Amino acid sequence: AQKVTQAQTEISVVEKEDVTLDCVYETRDTTYYLFWYKQPPSGELVFLIRRNSFDEQNEISGRYSWNFQKSTSSFNFTITASQVVDSAVYFCALTLYNFNKFYFGSGTKLNVKP
Amino acid sequence: EADIYQTPRYLVIGTGKKITLECSQTMGHDKMYWYQQDPGMELHLIHYSYGVNSTEKGDLSSESTVSRIRTEHFPLTLESARPSHTSQYLCASSERGTAGNEQFFGPGTRLTVL
């Protein structure tokens, strides 16, 4: 069975602080994909990144970076120098190769205070 | 930018009413999905479709039904709404092919049943 765990329910930081959102996944499949989505207060989920299980290279996109470690089944997301606009709920998700369903974590609510 | 639309955005109705939540996408995606989500909480898959005339129930039992007569259209119907149906409903779509394709989400319909 597949499972995604986001243990941090809610995090509050002050603007310009760095923050890391944790994601731990479970699957016995060797080929899978991991995703991060952002859900701002408006409600729409916005795709941030996709990673396949064969690519453990970390990725940086502006203030965002992702750390994928198969050894610990984790796919953590770091925001550097956080801003108020980063306030949202962030979801980690897993899907398997040749399978259509996404398994979402329960989300982490990030509050960035000015 | 994803082109997936949901109407209405907000709906308040009385118990026992029949309602249809509309979802349309202009990207030609074969796969479409309906999720139920309480505000800021986990997403639960309630229906999905691989293409025209294909529909499947998701992981969360739901009293709603769906249809897929046209590629671009995936409406969700509640025959008799109840207060327990109060929630946000998110529609998503993704391309045919490997499961690694991200899902694009609509803005959601926030339903309140009195």
JSON list of N, CA and C in Angstrom, two decimals, chain A residues 10-11 13 16 21 24 26 48 50 54 60-61 78 95 103 105:
[
{"chain": "A", "resi": 10, "resn": "GLU", "atom": "N", "xyz": [1.06, 22.30, 11.06]},
{"chain": "A", "resi": 10, "resn": "GLU", "atom": "CA", "xyz": [1.09, 23.75, 10.87]},
{"chain": "A", "resi": 10, "resn": "GLU", "atom": "C", "xyz": [2.44, 24.29, 11.33]},
{"chain": "A", "resi": 11, "resn": "ILE", "atom": "N", "xyz": [3.00, 25.22, 10.55]},
{"chain": "A", "resi": 11, "resn": "ILE", "atom": "CA", "xyz": [4.27, 25.85, 10.90]},
{"chain": "A", "resi": 11, "resn": "ILE", "atom": "C", "xyz": [4.10, 27.35, 10.79]},
{"chain": "A", "resi": 13, "resn": "VAL", "atom": "N", "xyz": [6.36, 30.95, 10.84]},
{"chain": "A", "resi": 13, "resn": "VAL", "atom": "CA", "xyz": [7.68, 31.56, 10.80]},
{"chain": "A", "resi": 13, "resn": "VAL", "atom": "C", "xyz": [7.52, 33.06, 10.58]},
{"chain": "A", "resi": 16, "resn": "LYS", "atom": "N", "xyz": [11.42, 36.10, 6.10]},
{"chain": "A", "resi": 16, "resn": "LYS", "atom": "CA", "xyz": [12.86, 36.00, 5.85]},
{"chain": "A", "resi": 16, "resn": "LYS", "atom": "C", "xyz": [13.51, 34.79, 6.52]},
{"chain": "A", "resi": 21, "resn": "LEU", "atom": "N", "xyz": [9.63, 21.88, 4.94]},
{"chain": "A", "resi": 21, "resn": "LEU", "atom": "CA", "xyz": [8.42, 21.07, 5.07]},
{"chain": "A", "resi": 21, "resn": "LEU", "atom": "C", "xyz": [8.80, 19.61, 4.79]},
{"chain": "A", "resi": 24, "resn": "VAL", "atom": "N", "xyz": [7.35, 12.22, 4.03]},
{"chain": "A", "resi": 24, "resn": "VAL", "atom": "CA", "xyz": [7.85, 10.85, 4.06]},
{"chain": "A", "resi": 24, "resn": "VAL", "atom": "C", "xyz": [6.85, 9.98, 3.35]},
{"chain": "A", "resi": 26, "resn": "GLU", "atom": "N", "xyz": [5.69, 6.00, 1.58]},
{"chain": "A", "resi": 26, "resn": "GLU", "atom": "CA", "xyz": [5.83, 4.54, 1.66]},
{"chain": "A", "resi": 26, "resn": "GLU", "atom": "C", "xyz": [5.31, 3.93, 0.38]},
{"chain": "A", "resi": 48, "resn": "LEU", "atom": "N", "xyz": [4.05, 22.44, -8.11]},
{"chain": "A", "resi": 48, "resn": "LEU", "atom": "CA", "xyz": [5.37, 23.04, -7.88]},
{"chain": "A", "resi": 48, "resn": "LEU", "atom": "C", "xyz": [6.48, 22.22, -8.50]},
{"chain": "A", "resi": 50, "resn": "ARG", "atom": "N", "xyz": [7.84, 17.92, -9.75]},
{"chain": "A", "resi": 50, "resn": "ARG", "atom": "CA", "xyz": [7.70, 16.47, -9.90]},
{"chain": "A", "resi": 50, "resn": "ARG", "atom": "C", "xyz": [9.09, 15.85, -9.88]},
{"chain": "A", "resi": 54, "resn": "PHE", "atom": "N", "xyz": [14.00, 7.58, -9.97]},
{"chain": "A", "resi": 54, "resn": "PHE", "atom": "CA", "xyz": [15.37, 7.33, -10.43]},
{"chain": "A", "resi": 54, "resn": "PHE", "atom": "C", "xyz": [16.22, 8.58, -10.44]},
{"chain": "A", "resi": 60, "resn": "ILE", "atom": "N", "xyz": [16.79, 23.13, -7.25]},
{"chain": "A", "resi": 60, "resn": "ILE", "atom": "CA", "xyz": [16.59, 24.47, -6.71]},
{"chain": "A", "resi": 60, "resn": "ILE", "atom": "C", "xyz": [15.89, 25.31, -7.77]},
{"chain": "A", "resi": 61, "resn": "SER", "atom": "N", "xyz": [14.88, 26.03, -7.33]},
{"chain": "A", "resi": 61, "resn": "SER", "atom": "CA", "xyz": [14.18, 26.94, -8.22]},
{"chain": "A", "resi": 61, "resn": "SER", "atom": "C", "xyz": [13.92, 28.23, -7.46]},
{"chain": "A", "resi": 78, "resn": "THR", "atom": "N", "xyz": [12.21, 22.98, 0.99]},
{"chain": "A", "resi": 78, "resn": "THR", "atom": "CA", "xyz": [12.72, 24.11, 1.76]},
{"chain": "A", "resi": 78, "resn": "THR", "atom": "C", "xyz": [12.44, 25.42, 1.04]},
{"chain": "A", "resi": 95, "resn": "THR", "atom": "N", "xyz": [2.57, 9.05, -6.82]},
{"chain": "A", "resi": 95, "resn": "THR", "atom": "CA", "xyz": [1.85, 8.21, -7.74]},
{"chain": "A", "resi": 95, "resn": "THR", "atom": "C", "xyz": [2.80, 7.17, -8.29]},
{"chain": "A", "resi": 103, "resn": "TYR", "atom": "N", "xyz": [-1.65, 9.76, -4.35]},
{"chain": "A", "resi": 103, "resn": "TYR", "atom": "CA", "xyz": [-1.80, 9.63, -2.90]},
{"chain": "A", "resi": 103, "resn": "TYR", "atom": "C", "xyz": [-1.26, 10.91, -2.29]},
{"chain": "A", "resi": 105, "resn": "GLY", "atom": "N", "xyz": [-0.55, 13.58, 0.89]},
{"chain": "A", "resi": 105, "resn": "GLY", "atom": "CA", "xyz": [-0.39, 13.71, 2.32]},
{"chain": "A", "resi": 105, "resn": "GLY", "atom": "C", "xyz": [-1.49, 14.61, 2.88]}
]
